[in-house]
mmCIF file of C-alpha atoms and ligand atoms in Angstrom:
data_model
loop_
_atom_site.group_PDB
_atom_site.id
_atom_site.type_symbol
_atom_site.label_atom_id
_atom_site.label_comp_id
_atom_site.label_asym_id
_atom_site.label_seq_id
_atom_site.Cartn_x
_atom_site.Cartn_y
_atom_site.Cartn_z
ATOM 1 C CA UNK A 216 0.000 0.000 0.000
ATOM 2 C CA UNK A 217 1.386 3.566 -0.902
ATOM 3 C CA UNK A 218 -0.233 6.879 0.536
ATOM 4 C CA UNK A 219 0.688 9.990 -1.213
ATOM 5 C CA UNK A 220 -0.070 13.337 0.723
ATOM 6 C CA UNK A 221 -1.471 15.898 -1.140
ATOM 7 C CA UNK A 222 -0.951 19.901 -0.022
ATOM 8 C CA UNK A 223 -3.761 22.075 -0.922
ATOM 9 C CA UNK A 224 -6.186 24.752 0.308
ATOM 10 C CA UNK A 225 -7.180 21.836 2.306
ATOM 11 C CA UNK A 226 -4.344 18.455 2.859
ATOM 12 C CA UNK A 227 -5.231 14.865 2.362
ATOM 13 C CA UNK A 228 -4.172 11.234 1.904
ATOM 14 C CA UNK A 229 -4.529 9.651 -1.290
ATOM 15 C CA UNK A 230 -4.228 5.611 -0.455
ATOM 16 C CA UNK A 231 -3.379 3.491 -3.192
ATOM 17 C CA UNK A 232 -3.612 -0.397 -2.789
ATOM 18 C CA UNK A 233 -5.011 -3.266 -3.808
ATOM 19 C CA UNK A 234 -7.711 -5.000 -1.298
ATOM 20 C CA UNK A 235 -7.873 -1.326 0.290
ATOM 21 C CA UNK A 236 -11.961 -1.195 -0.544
ATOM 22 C CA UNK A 237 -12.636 -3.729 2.608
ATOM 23 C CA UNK A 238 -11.452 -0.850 4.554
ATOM 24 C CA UNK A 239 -13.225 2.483 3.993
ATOM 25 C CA UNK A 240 -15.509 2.293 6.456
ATOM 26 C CA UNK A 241 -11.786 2.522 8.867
ATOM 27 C CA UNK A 242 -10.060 4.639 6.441
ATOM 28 C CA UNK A 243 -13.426 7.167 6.693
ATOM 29 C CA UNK A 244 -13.517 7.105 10.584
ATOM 30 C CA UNK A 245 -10.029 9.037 10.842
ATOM 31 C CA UNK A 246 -10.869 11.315 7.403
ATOM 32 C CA UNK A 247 -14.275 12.538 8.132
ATOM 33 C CA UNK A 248 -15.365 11.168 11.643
ATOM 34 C CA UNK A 249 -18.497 10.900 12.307
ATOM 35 C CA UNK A 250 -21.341 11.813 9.547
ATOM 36 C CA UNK A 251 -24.279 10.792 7.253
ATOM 37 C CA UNK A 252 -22.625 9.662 4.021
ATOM 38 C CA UNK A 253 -24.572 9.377 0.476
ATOM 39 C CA UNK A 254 -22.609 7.130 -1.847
ATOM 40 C CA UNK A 255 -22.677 8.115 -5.650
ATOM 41 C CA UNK A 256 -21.786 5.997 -8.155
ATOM 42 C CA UNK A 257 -23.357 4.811 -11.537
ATOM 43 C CA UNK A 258 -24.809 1.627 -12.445
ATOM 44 C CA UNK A 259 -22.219 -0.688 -13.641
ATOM 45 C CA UNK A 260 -20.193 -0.039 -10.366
ATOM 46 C CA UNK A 261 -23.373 -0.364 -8.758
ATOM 47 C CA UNK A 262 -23.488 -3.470 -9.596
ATOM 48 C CA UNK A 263 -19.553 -4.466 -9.064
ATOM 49 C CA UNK A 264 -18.549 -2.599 -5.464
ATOM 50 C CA UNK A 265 -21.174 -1.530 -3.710
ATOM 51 C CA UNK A 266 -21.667 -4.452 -1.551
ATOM 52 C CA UNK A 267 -18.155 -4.066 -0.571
ATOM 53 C CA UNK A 268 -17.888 -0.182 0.012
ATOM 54 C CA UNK A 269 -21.142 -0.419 1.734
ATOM 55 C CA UNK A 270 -20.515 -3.633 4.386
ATOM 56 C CA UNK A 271 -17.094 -1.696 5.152
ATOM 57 C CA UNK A 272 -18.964 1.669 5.704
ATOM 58 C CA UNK A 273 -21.767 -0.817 8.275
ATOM 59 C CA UNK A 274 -19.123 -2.599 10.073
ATOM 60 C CA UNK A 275 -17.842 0.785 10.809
ATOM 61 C CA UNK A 276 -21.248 2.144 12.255
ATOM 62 C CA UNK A 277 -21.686 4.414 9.336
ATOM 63 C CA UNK A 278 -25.462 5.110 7.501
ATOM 64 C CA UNK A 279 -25.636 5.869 4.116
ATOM 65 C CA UNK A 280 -27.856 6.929 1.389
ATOM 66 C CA UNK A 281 -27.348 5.932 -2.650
ATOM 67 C CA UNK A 282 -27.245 7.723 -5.639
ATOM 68 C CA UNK A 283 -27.249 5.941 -8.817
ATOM 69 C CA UNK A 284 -26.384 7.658 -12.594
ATOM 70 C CA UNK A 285 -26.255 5.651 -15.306
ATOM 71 C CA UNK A 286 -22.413 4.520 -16.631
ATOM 72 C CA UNK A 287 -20.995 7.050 -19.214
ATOM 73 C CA UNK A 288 -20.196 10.736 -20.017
ATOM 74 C CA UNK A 289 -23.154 11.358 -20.956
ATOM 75 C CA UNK A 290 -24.575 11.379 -17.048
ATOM 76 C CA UNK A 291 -22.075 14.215 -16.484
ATOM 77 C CA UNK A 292 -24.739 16.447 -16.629
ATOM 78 C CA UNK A 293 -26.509 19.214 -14.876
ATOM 79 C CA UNK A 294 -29.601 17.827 -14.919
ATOM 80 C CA UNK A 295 -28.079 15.150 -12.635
ATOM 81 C CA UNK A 296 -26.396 17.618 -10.816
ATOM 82 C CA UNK A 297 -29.772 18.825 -9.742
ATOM 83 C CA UNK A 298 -30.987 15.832 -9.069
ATOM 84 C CA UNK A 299 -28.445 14.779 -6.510
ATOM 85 C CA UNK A 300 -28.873 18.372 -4.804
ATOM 86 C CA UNK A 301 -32.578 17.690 -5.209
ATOM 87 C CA UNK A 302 -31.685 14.328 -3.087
ATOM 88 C CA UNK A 303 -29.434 15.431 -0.892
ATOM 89 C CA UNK A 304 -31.644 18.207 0.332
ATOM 90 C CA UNK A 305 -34.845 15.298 0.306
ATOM 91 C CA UNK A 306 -33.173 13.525 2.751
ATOM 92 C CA UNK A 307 -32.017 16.126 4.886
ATOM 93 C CA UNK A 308 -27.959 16.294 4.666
ATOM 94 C CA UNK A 309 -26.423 18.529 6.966
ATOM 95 C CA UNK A 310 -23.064 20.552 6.872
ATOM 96 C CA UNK A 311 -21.432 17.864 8.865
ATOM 97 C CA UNK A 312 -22.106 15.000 6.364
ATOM 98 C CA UNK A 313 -20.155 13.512 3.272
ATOM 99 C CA UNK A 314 -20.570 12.522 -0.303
ATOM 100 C CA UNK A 315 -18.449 9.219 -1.422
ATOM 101 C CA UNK A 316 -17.765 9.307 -5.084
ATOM 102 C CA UNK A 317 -16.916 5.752 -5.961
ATOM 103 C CA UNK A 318 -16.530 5.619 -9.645
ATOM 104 C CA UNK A 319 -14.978 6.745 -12.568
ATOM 105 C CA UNK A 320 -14.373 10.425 -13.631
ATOM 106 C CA UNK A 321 -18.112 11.137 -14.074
ATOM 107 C CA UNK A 322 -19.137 9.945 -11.160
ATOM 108 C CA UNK A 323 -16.171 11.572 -9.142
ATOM 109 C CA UNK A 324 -16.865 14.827 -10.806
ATOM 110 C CA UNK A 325 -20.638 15.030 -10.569
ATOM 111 C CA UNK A 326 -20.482 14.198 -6.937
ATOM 112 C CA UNK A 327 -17.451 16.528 -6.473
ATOM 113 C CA UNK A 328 -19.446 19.165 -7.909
ATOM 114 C CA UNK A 329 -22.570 18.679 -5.759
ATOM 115 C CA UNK A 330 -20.457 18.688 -2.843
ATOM 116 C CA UNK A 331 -18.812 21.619 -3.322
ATOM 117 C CA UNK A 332 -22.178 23.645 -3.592
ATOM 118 C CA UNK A 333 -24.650 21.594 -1.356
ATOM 119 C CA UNK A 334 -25.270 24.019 1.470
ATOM 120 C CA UNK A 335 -21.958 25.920 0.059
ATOM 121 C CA UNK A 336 -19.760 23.092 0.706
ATOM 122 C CA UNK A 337 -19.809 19.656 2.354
ATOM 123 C CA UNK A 338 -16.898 17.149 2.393
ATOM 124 C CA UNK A 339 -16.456 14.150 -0.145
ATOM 125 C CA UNK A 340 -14.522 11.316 -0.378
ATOM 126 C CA UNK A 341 -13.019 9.489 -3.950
ATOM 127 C CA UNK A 342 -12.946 6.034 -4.342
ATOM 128 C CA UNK A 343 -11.823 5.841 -8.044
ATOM 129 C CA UNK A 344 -12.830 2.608 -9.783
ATOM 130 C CA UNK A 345 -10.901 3.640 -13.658
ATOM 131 C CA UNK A 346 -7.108 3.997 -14.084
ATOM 132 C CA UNK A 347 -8.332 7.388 -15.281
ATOM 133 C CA UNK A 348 -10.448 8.357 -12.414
ATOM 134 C CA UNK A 349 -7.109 6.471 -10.082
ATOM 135 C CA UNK A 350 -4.209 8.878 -11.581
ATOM 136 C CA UNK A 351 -5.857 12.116 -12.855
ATOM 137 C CA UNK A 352 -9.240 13.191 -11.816
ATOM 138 C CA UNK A 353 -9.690 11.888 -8.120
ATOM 139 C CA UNK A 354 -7.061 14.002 -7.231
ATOM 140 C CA UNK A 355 -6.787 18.135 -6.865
ATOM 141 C CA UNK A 356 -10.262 18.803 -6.669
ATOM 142 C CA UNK A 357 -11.428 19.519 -10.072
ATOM 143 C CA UNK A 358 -15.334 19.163 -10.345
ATOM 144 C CA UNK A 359 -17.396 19.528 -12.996
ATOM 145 C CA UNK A 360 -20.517 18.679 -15.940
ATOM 146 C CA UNK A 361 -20.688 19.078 -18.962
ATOM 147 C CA UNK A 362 -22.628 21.913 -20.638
ATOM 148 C CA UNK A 363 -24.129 21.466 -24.442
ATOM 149 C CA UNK A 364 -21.213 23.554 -25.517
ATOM 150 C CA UNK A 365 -18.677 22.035 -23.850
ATOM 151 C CA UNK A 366 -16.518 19.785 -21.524
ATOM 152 C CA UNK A 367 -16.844 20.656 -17.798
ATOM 153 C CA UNK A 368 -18.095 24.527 -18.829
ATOM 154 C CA UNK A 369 -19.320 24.467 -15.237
ATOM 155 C CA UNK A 370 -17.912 23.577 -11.806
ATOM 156 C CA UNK A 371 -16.007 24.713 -8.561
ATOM 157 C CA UNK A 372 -12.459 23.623 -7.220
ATOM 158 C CA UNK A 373 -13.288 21.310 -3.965
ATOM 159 C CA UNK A 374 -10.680 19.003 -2.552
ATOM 160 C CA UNK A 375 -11.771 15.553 -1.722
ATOM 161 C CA UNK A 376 -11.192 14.432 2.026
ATOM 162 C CA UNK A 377 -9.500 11.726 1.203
ATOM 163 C CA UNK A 378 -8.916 9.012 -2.065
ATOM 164 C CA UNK A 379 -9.030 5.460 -1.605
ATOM 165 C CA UNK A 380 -7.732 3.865 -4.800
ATOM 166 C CA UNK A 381 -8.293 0.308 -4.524
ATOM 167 C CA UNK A 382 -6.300 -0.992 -7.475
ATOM 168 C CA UNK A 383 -8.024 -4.744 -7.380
ATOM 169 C CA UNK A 384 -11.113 -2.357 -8.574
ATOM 170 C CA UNK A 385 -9.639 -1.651 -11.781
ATOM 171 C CA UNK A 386 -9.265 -6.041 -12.830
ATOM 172 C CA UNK A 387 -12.818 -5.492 -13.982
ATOM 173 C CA UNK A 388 -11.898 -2.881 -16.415
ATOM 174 C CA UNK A 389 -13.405 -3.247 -20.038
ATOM 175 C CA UNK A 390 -9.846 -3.101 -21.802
ATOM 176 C CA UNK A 391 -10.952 -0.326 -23.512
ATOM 177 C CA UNK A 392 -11.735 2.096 -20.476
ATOM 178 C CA UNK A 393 -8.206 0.446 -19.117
ATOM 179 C CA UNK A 394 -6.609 1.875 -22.061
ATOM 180 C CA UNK A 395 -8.460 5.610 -21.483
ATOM 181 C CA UNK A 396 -6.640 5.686 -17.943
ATOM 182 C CA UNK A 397 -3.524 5.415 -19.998
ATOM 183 C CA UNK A 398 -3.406 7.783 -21.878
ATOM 184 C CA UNK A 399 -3.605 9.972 -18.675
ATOM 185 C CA UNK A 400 -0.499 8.191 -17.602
ATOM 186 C CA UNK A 401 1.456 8.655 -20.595
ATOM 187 C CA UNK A 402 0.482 12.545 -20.278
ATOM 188 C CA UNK A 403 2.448 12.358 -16.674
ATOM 189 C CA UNK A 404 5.724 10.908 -18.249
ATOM 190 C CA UNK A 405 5.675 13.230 -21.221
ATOM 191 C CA UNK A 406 4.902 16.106 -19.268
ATOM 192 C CA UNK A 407 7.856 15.704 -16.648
ATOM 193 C CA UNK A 408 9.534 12.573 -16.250
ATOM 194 C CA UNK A 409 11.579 10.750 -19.186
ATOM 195 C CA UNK A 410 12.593 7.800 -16.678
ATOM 196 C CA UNK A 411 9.103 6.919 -16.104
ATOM 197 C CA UNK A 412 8.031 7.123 -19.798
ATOM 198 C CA UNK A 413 11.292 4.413 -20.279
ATOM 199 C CA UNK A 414 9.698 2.252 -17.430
ATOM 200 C CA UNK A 415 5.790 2.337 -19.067
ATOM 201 C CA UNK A 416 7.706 0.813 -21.882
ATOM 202 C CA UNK A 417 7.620 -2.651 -19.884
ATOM 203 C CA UNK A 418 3.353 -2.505 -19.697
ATOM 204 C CA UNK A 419 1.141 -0.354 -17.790
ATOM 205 C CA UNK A 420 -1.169 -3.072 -16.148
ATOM 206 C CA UNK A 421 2.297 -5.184 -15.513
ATOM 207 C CA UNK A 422 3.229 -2.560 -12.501
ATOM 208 C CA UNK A 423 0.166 -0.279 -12.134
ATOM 209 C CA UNK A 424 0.257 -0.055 -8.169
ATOM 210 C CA UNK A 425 3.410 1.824 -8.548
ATOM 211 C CA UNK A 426 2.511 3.834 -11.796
ATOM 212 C CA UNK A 427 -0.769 5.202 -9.984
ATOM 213 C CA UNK A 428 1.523 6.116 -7.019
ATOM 214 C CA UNK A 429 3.721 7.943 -9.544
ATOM 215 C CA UNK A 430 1.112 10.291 -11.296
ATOM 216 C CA UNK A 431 -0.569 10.896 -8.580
ATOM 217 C CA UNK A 432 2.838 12.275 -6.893
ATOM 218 C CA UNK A 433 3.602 14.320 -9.873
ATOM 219 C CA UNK A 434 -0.019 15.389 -9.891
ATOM 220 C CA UNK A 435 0.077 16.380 -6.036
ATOM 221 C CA UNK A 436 3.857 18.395 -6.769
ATOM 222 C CA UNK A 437 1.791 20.335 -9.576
ATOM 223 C CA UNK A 438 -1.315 20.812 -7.556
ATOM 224 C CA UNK A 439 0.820 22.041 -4.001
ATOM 225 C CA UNK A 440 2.117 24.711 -6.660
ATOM 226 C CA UNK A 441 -0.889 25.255 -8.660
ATOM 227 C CA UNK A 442 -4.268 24.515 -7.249
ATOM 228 C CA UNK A 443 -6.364 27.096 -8.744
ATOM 229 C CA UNK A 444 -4.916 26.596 -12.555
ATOM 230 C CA UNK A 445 -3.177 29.567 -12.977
ATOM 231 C CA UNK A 446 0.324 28.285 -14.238
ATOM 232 C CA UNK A 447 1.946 24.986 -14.302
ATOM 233 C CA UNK A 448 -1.083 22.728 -13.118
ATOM 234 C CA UNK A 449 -2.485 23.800 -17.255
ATOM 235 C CA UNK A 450 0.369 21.452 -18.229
ATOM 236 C CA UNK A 451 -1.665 19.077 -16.969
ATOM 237 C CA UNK A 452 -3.768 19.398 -19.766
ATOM 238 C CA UNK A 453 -1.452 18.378 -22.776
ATOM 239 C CA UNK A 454 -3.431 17.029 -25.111
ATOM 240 C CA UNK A 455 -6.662 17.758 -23.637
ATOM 241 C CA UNK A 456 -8.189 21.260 -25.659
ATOM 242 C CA UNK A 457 -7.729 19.451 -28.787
ATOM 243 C CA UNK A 458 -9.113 16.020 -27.205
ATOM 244 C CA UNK A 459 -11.969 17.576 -26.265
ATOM 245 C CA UNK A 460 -12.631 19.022 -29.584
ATOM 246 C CA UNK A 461 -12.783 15.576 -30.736
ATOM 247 C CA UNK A 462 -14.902 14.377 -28.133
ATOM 248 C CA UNK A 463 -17.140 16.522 -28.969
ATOM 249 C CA UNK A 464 -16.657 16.003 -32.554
ATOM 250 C CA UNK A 465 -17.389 12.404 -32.568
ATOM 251 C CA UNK A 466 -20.713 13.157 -30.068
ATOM 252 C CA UNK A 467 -18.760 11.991 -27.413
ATOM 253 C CA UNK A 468 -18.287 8.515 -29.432
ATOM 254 C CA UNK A 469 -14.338 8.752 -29.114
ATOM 255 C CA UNK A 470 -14.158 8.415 -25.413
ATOM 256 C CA UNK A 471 -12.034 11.365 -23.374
ATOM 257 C CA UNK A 472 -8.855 8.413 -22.955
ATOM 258 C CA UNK A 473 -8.793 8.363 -26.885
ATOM 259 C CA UNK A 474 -9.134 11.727 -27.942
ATOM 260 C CA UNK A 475 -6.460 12.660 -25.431
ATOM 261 C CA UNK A 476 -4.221 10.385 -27.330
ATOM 262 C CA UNK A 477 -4.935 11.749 -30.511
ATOM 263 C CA UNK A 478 -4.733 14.942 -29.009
ATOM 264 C CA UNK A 479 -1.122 14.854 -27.216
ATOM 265 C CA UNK A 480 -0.073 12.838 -31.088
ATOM 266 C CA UNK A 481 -1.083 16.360 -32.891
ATOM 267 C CA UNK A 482 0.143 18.622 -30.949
ATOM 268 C CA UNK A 483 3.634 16.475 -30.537
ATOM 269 C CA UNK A 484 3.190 16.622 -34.371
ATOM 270 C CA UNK A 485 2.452 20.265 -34.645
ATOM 271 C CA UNK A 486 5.509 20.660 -32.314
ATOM 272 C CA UNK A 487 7.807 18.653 -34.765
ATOM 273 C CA UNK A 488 6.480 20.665 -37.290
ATOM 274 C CA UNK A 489 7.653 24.032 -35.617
ATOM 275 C CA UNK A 490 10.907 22.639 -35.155
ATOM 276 C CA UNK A 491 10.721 22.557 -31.264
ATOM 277 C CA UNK A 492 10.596 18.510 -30.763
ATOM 278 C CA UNK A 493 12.337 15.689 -32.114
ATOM 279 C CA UNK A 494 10.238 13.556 -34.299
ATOM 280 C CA UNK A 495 12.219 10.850 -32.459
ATOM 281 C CA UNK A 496 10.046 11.750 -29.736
ATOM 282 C CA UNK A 497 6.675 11.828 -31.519
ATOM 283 C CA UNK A 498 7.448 8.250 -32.791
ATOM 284 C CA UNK A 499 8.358 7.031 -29.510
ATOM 285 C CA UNK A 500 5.084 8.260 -28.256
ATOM 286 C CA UNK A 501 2.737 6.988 -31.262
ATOM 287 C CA UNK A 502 4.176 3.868 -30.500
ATOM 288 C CA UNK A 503 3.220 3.585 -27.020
ATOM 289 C CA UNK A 504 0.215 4.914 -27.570
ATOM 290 C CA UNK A 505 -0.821 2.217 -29.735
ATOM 291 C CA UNK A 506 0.692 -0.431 -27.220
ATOM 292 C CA UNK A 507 -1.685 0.419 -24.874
ATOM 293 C CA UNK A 508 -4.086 -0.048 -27.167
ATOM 294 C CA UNK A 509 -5.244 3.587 -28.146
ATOM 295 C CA UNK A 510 -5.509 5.569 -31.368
ATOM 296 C CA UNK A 511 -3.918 8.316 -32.740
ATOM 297 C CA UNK A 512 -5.024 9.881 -35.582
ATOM 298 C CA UNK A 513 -8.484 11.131 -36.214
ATOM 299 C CA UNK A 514 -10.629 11.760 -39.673
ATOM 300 C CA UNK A 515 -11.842 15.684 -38.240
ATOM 301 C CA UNK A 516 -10.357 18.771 -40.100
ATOM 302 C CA UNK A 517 -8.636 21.271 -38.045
ATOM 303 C CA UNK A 518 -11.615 23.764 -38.837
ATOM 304 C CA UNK A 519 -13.949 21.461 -36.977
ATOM 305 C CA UNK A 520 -11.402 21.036 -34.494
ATOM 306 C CA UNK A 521 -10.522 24.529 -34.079
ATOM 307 C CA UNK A 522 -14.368 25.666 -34.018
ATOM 308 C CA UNK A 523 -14.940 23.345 -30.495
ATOM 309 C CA UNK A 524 -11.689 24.036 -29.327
ATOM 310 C CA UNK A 525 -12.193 27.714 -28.917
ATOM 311 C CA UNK A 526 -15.095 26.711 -26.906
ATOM 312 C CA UNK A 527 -12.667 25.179 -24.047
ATOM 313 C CA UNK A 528 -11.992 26.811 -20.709
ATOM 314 C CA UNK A 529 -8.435 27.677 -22.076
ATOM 315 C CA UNK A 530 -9.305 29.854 -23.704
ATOM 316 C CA UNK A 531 -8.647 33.261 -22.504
ATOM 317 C CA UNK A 532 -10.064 36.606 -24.719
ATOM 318 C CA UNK A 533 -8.209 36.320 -27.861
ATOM 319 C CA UNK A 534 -5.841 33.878 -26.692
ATOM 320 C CA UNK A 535 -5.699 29.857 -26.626
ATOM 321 C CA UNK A 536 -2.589 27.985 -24.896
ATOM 322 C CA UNK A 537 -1.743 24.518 -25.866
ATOM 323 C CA UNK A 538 0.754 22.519 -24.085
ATOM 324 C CA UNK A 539 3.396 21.652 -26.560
ATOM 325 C CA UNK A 540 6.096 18.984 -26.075
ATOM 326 C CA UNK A 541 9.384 20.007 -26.601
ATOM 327 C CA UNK A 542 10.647 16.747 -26.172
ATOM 328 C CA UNK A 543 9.453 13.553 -23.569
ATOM 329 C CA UNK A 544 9.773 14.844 -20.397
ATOM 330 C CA UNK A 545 9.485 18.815 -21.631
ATOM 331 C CA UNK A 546 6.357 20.107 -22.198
ATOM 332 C CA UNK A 547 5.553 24.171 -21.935
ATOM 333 C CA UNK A 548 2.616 26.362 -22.445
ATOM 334 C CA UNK A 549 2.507 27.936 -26.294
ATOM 335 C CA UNK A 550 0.303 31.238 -26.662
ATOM 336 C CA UNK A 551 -1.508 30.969 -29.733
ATOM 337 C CA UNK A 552 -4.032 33.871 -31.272
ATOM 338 C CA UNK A 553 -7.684 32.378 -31.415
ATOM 339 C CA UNK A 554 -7.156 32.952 -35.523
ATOM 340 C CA UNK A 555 -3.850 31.093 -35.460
ATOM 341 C CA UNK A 556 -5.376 27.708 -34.113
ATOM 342 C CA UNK A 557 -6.689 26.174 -37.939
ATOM 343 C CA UNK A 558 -2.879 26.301 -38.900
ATOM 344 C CA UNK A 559 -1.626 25.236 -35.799
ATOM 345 C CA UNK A 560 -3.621 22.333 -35.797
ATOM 346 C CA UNK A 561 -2.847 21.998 -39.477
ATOM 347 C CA UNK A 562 0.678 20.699 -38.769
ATOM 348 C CA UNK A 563 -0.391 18.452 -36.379
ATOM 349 C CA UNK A 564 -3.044 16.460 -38.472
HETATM 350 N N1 LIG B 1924 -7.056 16.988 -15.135
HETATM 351 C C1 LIG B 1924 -6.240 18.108 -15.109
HETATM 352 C C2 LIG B 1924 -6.153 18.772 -13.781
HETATM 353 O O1 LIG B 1924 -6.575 18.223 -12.794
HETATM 354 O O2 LIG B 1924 -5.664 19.874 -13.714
#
């Protein structure tokens, strides 16, 4: 078991493990105390790990209430939101009590969200069930939904009381929503850290324990520096306002894992174009990108591209910045003029 601390407005323990579900009903006791909790997750966990979270959260003297969405992105939304404020007010929740997210990124950031604006601000707890949801959105307190003109348009920054990342969760995987949570991981190593990029070369599932435990470290360094997103945490988004262009695209057909592959491919492309990357590098990351079993190209023109693009948070006035690698392990923000983002993305298609 590993337990990474994470600094913020507020400090907590993110505990990665495998097994570690059996105890969060223990793991709660010290983290929260005392409370009401209302467990949120969507239908296919449901179905998986509730009976588990829940007989830990018993044997610990804890009541609960549930809250069931439906699996996909397409739950991410605010009339869901309103629904779980709707329930949370039905039966009674107090300032005291907690929300436990256990899920993917949906659930973790729909139940994020509604506990950081239920009676302006109750705790919550993530118990990530995706390799997505275990190394990127569990952890620094991003919440959000989805509005019809964008990715996570609307939200608040509220740090979870604790993560419980019980890795056994993520044998049950669909390999396909394995290989989304990868793609996140790959973003870590290219971001920061050559040396760990070398080591994902020997298989992401073969050592995952420890791979978690490494994003989430550089994810807590970034977020100790950067909570509210003014600076280096936007690294953290390499690939990501091009991938959700094609999300959006595709009508959220190419899942957020994917179009984050494609996305970090173009603009490592667009970077070798501008003469700031070796193409070495952009072959080195195709390829493990495909290992883990994700794409890389897409059929969308960079005027459809650009059009949803401009729609993303980073935006800023005139402006767009796009993390650009210049190299593995070297990534940096790139100002771009709104007008300027067609040919950008030009180079990297
Ligand atoms: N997922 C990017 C961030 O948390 O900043």
């Amino acid at each position: 078991m590993k337990t990474v601390r994470v600094n913020a407005s507020s400090s907590y323990d993110v505990i990665i493990g495998k097994g570690i579900l059996d105890s969060l009903g223990e793991k709660l006791q010290s983290a929260v105390g005392a409370c009401r909790l209302c467990l949120v997750t969507d239908d296919v966990v449901d179905s998986l790990y509730s009976k588990k979270a829940t007989a830990s959260l018993e044997a610990a003297g804890y009541s609960y209430e549930k809250f069931v969405i439906a699996n996909g992105e397409a739950s991410k939304n605010t009339a869901n939101l309103i629904a779980l404020l709707e329930f949370l007010a039905e039966k009674r929740f107090t300032r005291k009590d907690c929300i436990i997210a256990l899920g993917g990124g949906v659930v973790g950031d729909l139940a994020g969200f509604a506990a950081g604006v239920f009676l302006r601000g109750i705790r919550f707890v993530q118990v990530p069930t995706t390799l997505l949801a275990a190394v990127d959105s569990s952890v620094g307190g991003k919440t959000a939904v989805d509005l019809v003109a964008g990715k996570n348009l609307a939200g608040v920054f509220h740090q979870p009381s604790l993560v419980l990342c019980d890795v056994s969760t993520l044998d049950t995987l669909e390999p396909r929503i394995f290989s989304d949570g990868c793609a996140e991981v790959i973003k870590y190593a290219v971001i920061n850290d050559r040396p760990m990029f070398d080591r994902l070369g020997c298989g992401i599932k073969n050592n995952v324990e420890e791979i978690i435990a490494d994003c989430v470290t550089h994810k807590a360094e970034i977020v100790a520096k950067d909570e509210f997103d003014n600076g280096c945490r936007q690294l953290l988004n390499l690939g990501h306002t091009v991938g959700h262009a094609i999300e959006l695209c595709s009508n959220l057909k190419i899942s957020h894992g994917s179009a984050v592959a494609i996305g970090t491919v173009l603009v490592t492309k667009m970077a070798v174009a501008l003469g700031i990357c070796p193409e070495e590098d952009l072959y080195l990351i195709e390829d493990m990108l495909k290992t883990e079993g994700l794409p890389t190209r897409c059929d969308f023109s960079a005027e459809e591209l650009a059009a949803l693009a401009t729609a993303d948070k980073k935006r800023s006035g005139d402006t767009i910045t796009l993390i650009v690698p210049y190299g593995i392990g070297n990534c940096k923000p790139l100002k771009i003029s709104v007008n300027e983002l067609v040919s950008y993305i030009k180079k990297g298609l």
